[in-house]
Tab-separated table of N, CA, C and O in Angstrom:
chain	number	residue	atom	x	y	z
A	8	UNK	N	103.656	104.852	99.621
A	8	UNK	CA	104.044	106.117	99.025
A	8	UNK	C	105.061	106.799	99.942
A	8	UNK	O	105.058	106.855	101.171
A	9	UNK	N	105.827	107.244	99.167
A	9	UNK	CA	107.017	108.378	100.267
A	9	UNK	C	107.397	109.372	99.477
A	9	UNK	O	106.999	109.418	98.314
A	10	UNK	N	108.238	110.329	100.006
A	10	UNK	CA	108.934	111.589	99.659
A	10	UNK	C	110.236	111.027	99.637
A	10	UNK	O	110.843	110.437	100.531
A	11	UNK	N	110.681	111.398	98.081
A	11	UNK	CA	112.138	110.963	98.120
A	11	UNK	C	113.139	112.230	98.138
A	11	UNK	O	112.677	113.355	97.948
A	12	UNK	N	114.291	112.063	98.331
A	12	UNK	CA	115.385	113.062	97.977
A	12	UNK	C	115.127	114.255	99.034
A	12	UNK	O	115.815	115.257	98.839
A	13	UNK	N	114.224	114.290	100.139
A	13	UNK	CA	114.441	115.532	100.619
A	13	UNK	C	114.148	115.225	102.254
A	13	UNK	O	113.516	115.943	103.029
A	14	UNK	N	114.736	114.073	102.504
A	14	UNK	CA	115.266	113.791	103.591
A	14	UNK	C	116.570	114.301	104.793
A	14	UNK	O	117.736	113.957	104.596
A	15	UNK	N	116.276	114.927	105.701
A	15	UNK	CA	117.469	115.508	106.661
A	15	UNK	C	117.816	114.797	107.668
A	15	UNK	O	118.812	115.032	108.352
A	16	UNK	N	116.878	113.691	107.881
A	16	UNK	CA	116.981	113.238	109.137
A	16	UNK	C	116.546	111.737	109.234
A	16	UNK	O	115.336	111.575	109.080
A	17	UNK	N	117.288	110.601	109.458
A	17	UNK	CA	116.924	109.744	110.246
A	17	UNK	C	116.927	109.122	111.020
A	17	UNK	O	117.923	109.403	111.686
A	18	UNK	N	116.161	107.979	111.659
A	18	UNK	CA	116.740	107.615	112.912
A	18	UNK	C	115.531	106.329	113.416
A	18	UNK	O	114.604	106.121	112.633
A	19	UNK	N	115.584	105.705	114.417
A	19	UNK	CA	115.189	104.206	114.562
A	19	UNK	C	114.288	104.756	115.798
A	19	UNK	O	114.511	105.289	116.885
A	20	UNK	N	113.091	104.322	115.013
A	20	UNK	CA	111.974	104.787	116.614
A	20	UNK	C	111.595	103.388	117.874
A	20	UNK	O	111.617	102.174	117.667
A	21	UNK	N	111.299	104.068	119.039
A	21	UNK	CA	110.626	102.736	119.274
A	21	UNK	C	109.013	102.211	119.367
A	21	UNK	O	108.462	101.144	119.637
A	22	UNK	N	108.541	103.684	118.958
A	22	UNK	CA	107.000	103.789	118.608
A	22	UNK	C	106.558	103.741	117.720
A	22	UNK	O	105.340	103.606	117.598
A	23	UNK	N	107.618	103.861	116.459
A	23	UNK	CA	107.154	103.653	115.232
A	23	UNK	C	106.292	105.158	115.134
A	23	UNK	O	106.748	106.102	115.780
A	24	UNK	N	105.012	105.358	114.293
A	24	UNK	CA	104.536	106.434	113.391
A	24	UNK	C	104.551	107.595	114.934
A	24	UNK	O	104.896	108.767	114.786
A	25	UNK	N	104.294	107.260	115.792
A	25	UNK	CA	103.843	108.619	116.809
A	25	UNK	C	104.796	109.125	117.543
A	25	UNK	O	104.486	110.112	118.209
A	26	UNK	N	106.346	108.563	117.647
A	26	UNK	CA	107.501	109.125	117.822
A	26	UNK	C	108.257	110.210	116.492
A	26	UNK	O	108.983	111.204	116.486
A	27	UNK	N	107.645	109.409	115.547
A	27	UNK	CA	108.176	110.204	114.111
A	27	UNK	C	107.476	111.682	114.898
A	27	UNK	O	107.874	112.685	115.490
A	28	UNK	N	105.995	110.955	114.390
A	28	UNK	CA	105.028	112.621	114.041
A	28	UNK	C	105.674	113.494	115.422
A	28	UNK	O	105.827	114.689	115.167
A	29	UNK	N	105.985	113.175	116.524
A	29	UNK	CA	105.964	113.430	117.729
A	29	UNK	C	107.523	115.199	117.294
A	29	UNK	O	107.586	116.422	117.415
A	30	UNK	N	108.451	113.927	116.757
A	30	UNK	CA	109.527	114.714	116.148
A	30	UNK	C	109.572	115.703	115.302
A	30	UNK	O	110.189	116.726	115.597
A	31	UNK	N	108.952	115.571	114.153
A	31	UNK	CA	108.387	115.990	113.323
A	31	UNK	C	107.746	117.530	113.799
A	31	UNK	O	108.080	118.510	113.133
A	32	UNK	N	106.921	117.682	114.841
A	32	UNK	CA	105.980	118.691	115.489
A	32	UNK	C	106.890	119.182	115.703
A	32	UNK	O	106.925	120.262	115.113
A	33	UNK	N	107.965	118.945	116.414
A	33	UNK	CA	109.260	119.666	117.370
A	33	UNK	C	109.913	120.296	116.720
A	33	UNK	O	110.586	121.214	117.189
A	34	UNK	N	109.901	119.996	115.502
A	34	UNK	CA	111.265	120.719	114.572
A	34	UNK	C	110.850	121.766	113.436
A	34	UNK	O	110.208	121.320	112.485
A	35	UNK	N	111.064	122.669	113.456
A	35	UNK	CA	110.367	123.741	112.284
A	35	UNK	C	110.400	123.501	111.156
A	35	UNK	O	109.505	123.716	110.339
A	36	UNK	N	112.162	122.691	110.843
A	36	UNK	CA	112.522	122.181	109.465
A	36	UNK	C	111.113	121.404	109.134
A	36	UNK	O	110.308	122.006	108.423
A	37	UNK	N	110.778	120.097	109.616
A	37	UNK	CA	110.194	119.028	109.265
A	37	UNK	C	108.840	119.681	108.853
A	37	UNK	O	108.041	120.354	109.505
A	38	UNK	N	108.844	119.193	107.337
A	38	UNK	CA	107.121	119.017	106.648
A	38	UNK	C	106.727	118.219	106.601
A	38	UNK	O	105.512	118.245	106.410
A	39	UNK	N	107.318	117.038	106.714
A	39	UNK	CA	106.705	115.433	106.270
A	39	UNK	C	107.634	114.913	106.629
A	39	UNK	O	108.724	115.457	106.805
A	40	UNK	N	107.254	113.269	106.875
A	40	UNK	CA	107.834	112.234	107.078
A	40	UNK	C	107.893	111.221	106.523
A	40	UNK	O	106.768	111.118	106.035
A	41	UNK	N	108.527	110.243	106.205
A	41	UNK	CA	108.312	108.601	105.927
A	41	UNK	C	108.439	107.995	106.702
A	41	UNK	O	109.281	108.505	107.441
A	42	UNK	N	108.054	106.981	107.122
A	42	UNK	CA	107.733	105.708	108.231
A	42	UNK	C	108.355	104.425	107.746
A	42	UNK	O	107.492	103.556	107.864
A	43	UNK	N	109.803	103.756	107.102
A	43	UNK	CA	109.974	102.605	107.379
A	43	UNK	C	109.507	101.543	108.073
A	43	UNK	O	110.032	101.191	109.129
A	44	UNK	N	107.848	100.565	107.216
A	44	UNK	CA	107.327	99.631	107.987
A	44	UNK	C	108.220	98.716	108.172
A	44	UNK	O	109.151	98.523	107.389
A	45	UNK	N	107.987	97.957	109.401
A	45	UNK	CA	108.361	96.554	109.561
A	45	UNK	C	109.624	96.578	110.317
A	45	UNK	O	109.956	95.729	111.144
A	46	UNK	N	110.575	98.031	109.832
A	46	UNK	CA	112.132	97.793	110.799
A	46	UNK	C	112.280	99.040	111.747
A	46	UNK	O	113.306	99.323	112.366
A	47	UNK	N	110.790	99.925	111.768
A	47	UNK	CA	110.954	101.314	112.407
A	47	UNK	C	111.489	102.508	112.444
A	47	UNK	O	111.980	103.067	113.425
A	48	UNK	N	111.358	103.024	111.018
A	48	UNK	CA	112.617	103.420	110.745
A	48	UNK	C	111.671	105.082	110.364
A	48	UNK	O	110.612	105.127	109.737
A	49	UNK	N	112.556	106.528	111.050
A	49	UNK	CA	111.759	107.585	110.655
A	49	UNK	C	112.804	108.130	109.793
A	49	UNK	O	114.032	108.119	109.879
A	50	UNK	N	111.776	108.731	108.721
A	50	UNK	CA	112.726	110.097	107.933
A	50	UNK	C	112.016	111.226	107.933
A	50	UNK	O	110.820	111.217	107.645
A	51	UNK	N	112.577	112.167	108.210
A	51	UNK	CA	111.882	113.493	108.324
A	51	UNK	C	112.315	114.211	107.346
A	51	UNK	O	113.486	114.103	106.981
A	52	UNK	N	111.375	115.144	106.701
A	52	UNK	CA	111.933	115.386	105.260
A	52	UNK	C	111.654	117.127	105.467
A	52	UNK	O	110.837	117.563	106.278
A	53	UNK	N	112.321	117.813	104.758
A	53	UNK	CA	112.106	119.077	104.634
A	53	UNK	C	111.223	119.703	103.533
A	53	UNK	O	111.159	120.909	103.297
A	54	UNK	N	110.543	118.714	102.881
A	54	UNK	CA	109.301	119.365	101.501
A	54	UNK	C	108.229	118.385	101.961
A	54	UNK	O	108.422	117.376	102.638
A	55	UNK	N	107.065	118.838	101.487
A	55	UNK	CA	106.277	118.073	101.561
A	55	UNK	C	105.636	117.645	99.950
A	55	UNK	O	106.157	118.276	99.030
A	56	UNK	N	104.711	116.775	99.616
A	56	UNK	CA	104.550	116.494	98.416
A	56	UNK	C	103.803	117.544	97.571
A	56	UNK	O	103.783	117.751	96.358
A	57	UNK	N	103.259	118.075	98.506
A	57	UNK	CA	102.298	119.762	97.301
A	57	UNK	C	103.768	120.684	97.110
A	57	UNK	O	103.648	121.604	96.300
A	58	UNK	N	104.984	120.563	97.686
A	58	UNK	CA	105.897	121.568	97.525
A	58	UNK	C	106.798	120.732	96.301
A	58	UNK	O	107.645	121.431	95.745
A	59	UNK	N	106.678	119.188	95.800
A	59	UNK	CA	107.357	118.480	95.185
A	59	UNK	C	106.738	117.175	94.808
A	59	UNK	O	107.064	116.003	94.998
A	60	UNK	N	105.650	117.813	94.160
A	60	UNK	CA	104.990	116.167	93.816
A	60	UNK	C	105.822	115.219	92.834
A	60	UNK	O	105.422	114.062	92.705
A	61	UNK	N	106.873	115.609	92.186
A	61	UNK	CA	107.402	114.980	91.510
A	61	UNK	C	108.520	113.797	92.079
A	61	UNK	O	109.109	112.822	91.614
A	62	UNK	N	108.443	114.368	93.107
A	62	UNK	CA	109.381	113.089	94.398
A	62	UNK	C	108.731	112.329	95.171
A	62	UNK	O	109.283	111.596	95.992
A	63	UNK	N	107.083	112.431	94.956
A	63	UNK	CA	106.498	111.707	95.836
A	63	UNK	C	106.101	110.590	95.161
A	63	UNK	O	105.081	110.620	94.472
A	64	UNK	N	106.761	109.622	95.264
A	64	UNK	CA	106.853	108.714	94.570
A	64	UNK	C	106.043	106.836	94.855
A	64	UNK	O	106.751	106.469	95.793
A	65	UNK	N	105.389	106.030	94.665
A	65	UNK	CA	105.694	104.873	95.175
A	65	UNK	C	106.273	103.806	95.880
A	65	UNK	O	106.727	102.867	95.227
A	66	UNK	N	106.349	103.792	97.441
A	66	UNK	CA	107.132	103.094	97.796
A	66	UNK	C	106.005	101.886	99.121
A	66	UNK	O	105.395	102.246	100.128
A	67	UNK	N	106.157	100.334	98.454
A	67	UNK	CA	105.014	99.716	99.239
A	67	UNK	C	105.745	99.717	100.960
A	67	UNK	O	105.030	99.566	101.951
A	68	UNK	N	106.937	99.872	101.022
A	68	UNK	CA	107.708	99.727	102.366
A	68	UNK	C	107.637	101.148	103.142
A	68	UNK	O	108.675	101.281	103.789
A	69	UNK	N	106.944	102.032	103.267
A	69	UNK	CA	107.122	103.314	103.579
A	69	UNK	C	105.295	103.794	103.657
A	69	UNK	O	104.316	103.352	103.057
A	70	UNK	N	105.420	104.643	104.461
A	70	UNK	CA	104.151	105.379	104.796
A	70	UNK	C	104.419	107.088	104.996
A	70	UNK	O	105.153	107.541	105.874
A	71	UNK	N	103.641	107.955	103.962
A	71	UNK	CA	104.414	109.362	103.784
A	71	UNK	C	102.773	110.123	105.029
A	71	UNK	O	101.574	109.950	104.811
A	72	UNK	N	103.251	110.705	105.911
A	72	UNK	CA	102.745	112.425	106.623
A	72	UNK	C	102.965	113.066	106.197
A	72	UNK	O	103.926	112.853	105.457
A	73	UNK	N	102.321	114.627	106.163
A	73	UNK	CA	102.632	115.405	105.979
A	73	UNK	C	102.034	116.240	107.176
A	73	UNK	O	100.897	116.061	107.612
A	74	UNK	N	103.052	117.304	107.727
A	74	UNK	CA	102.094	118.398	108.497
A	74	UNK	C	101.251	119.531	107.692
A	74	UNK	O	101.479	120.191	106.678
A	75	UNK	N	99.995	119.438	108.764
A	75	UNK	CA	99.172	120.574	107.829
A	75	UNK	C	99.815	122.062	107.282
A	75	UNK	O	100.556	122.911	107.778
A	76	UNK	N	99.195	121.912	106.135
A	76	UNK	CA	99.939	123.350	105.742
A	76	UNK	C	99.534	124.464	106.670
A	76	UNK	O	100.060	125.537	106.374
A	77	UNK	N	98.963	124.482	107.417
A	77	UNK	CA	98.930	126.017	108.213
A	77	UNK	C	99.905	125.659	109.356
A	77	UNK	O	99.632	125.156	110.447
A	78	UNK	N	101.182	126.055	108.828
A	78	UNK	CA	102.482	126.057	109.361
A	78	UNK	C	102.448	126.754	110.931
A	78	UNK	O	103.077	126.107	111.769
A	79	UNK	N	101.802	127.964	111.398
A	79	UNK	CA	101.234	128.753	112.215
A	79	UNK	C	100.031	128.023	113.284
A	79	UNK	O	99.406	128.674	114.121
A	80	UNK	N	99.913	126.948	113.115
A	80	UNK	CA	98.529	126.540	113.759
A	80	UNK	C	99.100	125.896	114.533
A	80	UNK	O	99.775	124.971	114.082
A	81	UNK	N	99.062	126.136	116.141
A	81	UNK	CA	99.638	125.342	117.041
A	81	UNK	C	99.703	124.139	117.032
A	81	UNK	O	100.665	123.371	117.041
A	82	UNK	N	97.951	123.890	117.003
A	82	UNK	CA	97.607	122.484	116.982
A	82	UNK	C	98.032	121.649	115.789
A	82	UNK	O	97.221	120.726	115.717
A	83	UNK	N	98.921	121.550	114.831
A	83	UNK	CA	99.166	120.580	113.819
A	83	UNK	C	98.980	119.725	113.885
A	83	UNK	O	99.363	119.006	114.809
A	84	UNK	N	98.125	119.286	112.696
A	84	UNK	CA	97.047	118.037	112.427
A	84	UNK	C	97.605	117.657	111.366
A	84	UNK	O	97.747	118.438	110.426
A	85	UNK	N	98.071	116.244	111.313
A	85	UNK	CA	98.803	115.573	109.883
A	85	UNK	C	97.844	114.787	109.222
A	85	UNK	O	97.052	114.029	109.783
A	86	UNK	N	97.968	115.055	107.607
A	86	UNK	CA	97.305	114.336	106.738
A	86	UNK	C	97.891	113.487	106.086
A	86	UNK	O	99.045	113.695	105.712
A	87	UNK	N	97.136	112.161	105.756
A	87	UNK	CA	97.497	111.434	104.857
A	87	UNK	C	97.654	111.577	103.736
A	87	UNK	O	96.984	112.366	103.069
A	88	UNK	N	98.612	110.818	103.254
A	88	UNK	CA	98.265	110.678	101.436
A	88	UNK	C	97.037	109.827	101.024
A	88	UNK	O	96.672	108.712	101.397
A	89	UNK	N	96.419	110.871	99.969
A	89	UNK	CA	95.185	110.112	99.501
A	89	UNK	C	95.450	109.055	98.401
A	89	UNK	O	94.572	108.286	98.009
A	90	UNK	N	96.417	109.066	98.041
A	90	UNK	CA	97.391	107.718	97.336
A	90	UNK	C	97.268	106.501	98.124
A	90	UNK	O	96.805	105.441	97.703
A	91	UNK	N	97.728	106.729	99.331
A	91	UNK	CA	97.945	105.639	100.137
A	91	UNK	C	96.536	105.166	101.318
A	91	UNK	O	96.453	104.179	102.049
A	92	UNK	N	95.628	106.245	101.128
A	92	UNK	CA	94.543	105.668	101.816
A	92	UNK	C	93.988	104.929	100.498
A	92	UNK	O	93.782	103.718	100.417
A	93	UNK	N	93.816	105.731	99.640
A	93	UNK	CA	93.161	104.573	98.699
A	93	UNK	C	93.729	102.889	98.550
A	93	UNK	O	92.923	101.969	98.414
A	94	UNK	N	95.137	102.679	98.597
A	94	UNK	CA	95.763	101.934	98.945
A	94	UNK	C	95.423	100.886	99.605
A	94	UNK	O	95.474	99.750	99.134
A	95	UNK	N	94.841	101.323	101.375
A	95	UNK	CA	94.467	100.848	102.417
A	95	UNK	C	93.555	100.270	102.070
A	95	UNK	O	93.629	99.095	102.430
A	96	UNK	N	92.360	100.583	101.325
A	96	UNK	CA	91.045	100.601	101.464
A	96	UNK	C	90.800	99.244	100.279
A	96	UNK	O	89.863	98.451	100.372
A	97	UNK	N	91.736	99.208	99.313
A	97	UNK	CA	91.732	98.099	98.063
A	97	UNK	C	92.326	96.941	98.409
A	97	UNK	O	92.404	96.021	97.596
């Protein structure tokens, strides 16, 4: 699953998901991310899927974050898509 069309940013990690999220925390823009499996690849997106579920779309090559909505909470804790855990689990 990923967020399409509301991408600002990408770029080639070498940690893969915890350099994204890492980025992601740093930047005020960023609500979510996608994770390019297999070639490392981050996109940081400026909506998240409750702000645009209609872009959150199917994608088996991609893994979507989102930061918690309490935008204000130092500690930001990212959730999965429950799309894609179900996913995991089948």
């Amino acid at each position: 699953m990923m967020l399409q069309g509301h991408t600002y940013k990408t770029f080639k990690t070498t940690t893969g998901m915890l350099e994204c999220r890492e980025t992601c925390l740093a930047d005020d823009r960023c609500q979510s991310f996608n994770v390019v499996m297999g070639i490392a690849i981050c996109e940081l997106n400026n909506r998240n899927k409750e702000a645009r579920p209609e872009d959150f779309v199917k994608d088996e090559n991609r893994y979507y974050m989102a930061k918690d909505s309490n935008r204000g909470n130092s500690t930001c804790k990212y959730k999965r898509s429950e799309e894609h855990t179900s996913e995991l689990q089948s």
